[in-house]
Short mmCIF file of C-alpha atoms in Angstrom, two decimals:
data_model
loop_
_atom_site.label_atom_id
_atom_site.label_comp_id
_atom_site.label_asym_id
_atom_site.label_seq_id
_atom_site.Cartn_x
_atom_site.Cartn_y
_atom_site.Cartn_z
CA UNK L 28 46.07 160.05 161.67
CA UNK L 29 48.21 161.29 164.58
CA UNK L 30 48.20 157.55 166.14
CA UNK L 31 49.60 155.98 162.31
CA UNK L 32 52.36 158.86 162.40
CA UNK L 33 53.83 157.58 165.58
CA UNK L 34 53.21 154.10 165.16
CA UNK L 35 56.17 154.20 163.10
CA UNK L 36 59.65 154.02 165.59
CA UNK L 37 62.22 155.17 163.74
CA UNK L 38 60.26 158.19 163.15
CA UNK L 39 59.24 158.56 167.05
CA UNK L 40 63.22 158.11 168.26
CA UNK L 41 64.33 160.77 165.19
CA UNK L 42 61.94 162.52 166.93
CA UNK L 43 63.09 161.38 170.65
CA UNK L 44 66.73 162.28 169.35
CA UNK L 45 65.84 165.20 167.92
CA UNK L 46 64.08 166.91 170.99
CA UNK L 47 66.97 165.45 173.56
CA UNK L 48 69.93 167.19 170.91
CA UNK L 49 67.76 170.46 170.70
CA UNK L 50 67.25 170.60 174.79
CA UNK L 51 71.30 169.66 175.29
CA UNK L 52 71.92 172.23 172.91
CA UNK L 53 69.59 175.13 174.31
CA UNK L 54 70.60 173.98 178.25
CA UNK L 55 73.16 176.83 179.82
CA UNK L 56 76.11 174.54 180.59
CA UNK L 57 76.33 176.12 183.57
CA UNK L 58 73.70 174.32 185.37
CA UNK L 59 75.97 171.19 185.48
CA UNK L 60 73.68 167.94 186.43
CA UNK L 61 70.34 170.33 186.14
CA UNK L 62 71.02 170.87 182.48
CA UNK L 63 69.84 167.41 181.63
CA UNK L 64 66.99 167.66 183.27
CA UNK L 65 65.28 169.53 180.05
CA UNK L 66 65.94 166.57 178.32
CA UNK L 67 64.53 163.77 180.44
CA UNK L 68 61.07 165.82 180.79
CA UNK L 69 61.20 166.50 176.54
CA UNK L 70 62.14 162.72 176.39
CA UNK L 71 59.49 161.64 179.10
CA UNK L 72 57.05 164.24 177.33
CA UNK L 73 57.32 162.25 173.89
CA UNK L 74 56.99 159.25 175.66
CA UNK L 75 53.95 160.12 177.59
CA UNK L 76 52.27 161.30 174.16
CA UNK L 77 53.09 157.81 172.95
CA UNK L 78 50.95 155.97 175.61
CA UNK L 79 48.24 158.07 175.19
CA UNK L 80 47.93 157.76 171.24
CA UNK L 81 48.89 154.09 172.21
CA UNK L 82 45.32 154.09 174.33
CA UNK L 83 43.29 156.32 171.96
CA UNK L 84 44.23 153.55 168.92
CA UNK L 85 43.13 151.04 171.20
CA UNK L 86 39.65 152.63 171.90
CA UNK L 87 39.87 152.62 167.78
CA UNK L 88 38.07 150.25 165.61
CA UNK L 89 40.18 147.26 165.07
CA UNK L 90 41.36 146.19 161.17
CA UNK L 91 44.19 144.15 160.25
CA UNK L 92 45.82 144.65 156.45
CA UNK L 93 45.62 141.63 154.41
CA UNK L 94 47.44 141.63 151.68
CA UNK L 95 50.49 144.62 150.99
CA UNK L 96 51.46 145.24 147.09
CA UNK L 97 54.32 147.18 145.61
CA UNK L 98 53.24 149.27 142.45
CA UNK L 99 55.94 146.89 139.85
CA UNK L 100 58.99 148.91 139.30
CA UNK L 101 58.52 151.37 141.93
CA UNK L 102 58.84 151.20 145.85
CA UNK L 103 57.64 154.43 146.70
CA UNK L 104 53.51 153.06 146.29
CA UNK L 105 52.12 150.27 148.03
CA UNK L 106 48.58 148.92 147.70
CA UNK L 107 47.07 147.97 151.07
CA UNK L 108 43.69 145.80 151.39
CA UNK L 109 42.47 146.33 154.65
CA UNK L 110 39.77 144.21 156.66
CA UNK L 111 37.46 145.98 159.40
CA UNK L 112 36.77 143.64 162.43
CA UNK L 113 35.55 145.63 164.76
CA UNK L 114 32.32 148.05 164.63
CA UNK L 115 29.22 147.74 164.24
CA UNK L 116 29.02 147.49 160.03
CA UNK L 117 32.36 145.64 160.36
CA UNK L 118 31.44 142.03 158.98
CA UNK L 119 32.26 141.94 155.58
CA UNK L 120 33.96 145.63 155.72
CA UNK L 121 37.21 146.08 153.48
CA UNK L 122 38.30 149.05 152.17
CA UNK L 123 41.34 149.85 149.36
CA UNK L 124 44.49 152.35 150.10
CA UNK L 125 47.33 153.14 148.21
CA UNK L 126 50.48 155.00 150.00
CA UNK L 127 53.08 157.21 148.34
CA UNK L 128 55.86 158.67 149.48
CA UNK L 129 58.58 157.51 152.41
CA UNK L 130 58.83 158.51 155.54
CA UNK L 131 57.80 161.51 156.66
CA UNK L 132 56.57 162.67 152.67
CA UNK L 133 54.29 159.42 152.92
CA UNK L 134 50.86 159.75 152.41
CA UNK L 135 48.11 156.90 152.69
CA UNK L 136 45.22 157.75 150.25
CA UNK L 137 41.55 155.37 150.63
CA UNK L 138 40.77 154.43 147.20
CA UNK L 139 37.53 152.66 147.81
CA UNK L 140 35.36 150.59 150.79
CA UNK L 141 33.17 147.59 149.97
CA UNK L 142 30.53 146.07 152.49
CA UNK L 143 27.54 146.74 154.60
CA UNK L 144 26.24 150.06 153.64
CA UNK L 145 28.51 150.73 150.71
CA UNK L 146 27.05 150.76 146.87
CA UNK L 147 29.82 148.29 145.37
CA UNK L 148 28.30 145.40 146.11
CA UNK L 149 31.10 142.38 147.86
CA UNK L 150 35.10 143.17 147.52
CA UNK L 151 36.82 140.75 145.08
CA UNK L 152 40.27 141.72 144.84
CA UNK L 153 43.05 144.21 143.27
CA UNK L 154 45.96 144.40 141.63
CA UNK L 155 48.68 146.73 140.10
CA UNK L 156 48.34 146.96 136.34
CA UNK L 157 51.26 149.19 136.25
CA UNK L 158 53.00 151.26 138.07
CA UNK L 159 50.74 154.08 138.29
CA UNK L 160 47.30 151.78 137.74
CA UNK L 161 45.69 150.17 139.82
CA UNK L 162 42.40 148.14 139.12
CA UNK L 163 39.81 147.24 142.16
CA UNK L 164 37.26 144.69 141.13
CA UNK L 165 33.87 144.23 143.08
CA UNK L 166 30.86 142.76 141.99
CA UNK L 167 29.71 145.53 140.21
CA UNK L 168 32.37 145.40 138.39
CA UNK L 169 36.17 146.74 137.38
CA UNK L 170 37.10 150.22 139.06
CA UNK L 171 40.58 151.95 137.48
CA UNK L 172 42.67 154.51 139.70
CA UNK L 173 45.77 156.59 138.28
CA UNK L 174 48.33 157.01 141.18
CA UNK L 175 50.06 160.33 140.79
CA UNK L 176 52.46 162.20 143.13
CA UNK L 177 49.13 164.58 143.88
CA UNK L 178 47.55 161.47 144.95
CA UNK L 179 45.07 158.92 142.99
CA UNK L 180 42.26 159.86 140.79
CA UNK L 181 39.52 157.14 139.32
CA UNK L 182 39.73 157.19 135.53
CA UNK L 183 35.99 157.57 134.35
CA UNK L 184 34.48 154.37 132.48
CA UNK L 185 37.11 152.28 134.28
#
């Protein structure tokens, strides 16, 4: 989770920004030169972070989003299909999220996986049927979710 909230850059130089106003601010001026060097080691400490949630993604299995879907009439929820390639149950892996919310109020929710080990049988595709529905079809058949701000919710018989 920490590694997807600062693989997004605008939000890590906000944050970069943020840190290097807050440490000019809070440095006596009297220091001269010596009051920037709060902010290089804030800057150089956000950085540093970066690299290392940078390597511990990389040690993280591998997937790659395949197809990215706007709920119709609303940009605030997107429908992600997601394919696992790395792992050892990875062949054949997908699994279902929806996100709502921008920026930092986003949230990613996993609706459903399909594969090796999973009851659903194979993945066959999904698709907005409004904008709060969406329907996930497998080969056990049709699954319904209701997207709300709380988050989605399957609807039972669906």
């Amino acid at each position: 989770m920490l590694a997807d909230l600062l693989d997004r850059p605008v939000l890590l130089l906000g944050t970069a920004a943020g840190l290097l106003l807050a440490a000019l601010v809070l440095a006596p001026p009297s220091r001269g030169r010596a009051a920037f060097a709060v902010p290089a080691v804030l800057v150089g400490g956000v950085l540093v972070l970066r690299v290392l949630v940078g390597a511990l993604d990389a040690a993280a299995p591998e997937h790659s989003t395949v197809r990215v879907a706007a709920a119709p009439g609303r940009d605030d929820r997107v429908l992600r299909v997601v394919r696992h390639t790395s792992g050892p149950s990875a062949e054949g892996r997908w699994s279902v999220e929806v996100e709502t919310g921008h920026g930092w109020s986003a949230r990613r929710w996993l609706l459903d996986v399909f594969g090796s080990g999973t009851a659903g049988g194979p993945f066959e595709g999904c698709r907005w049927a409004g904008p709060d529905r969406i329907v996930v079809q497998a080969a056990d058949g049709d699954r319904v979710y209701e997207v709300a701000d709380a988050g989605p919710r399957r609807v039972p018989g669906g």
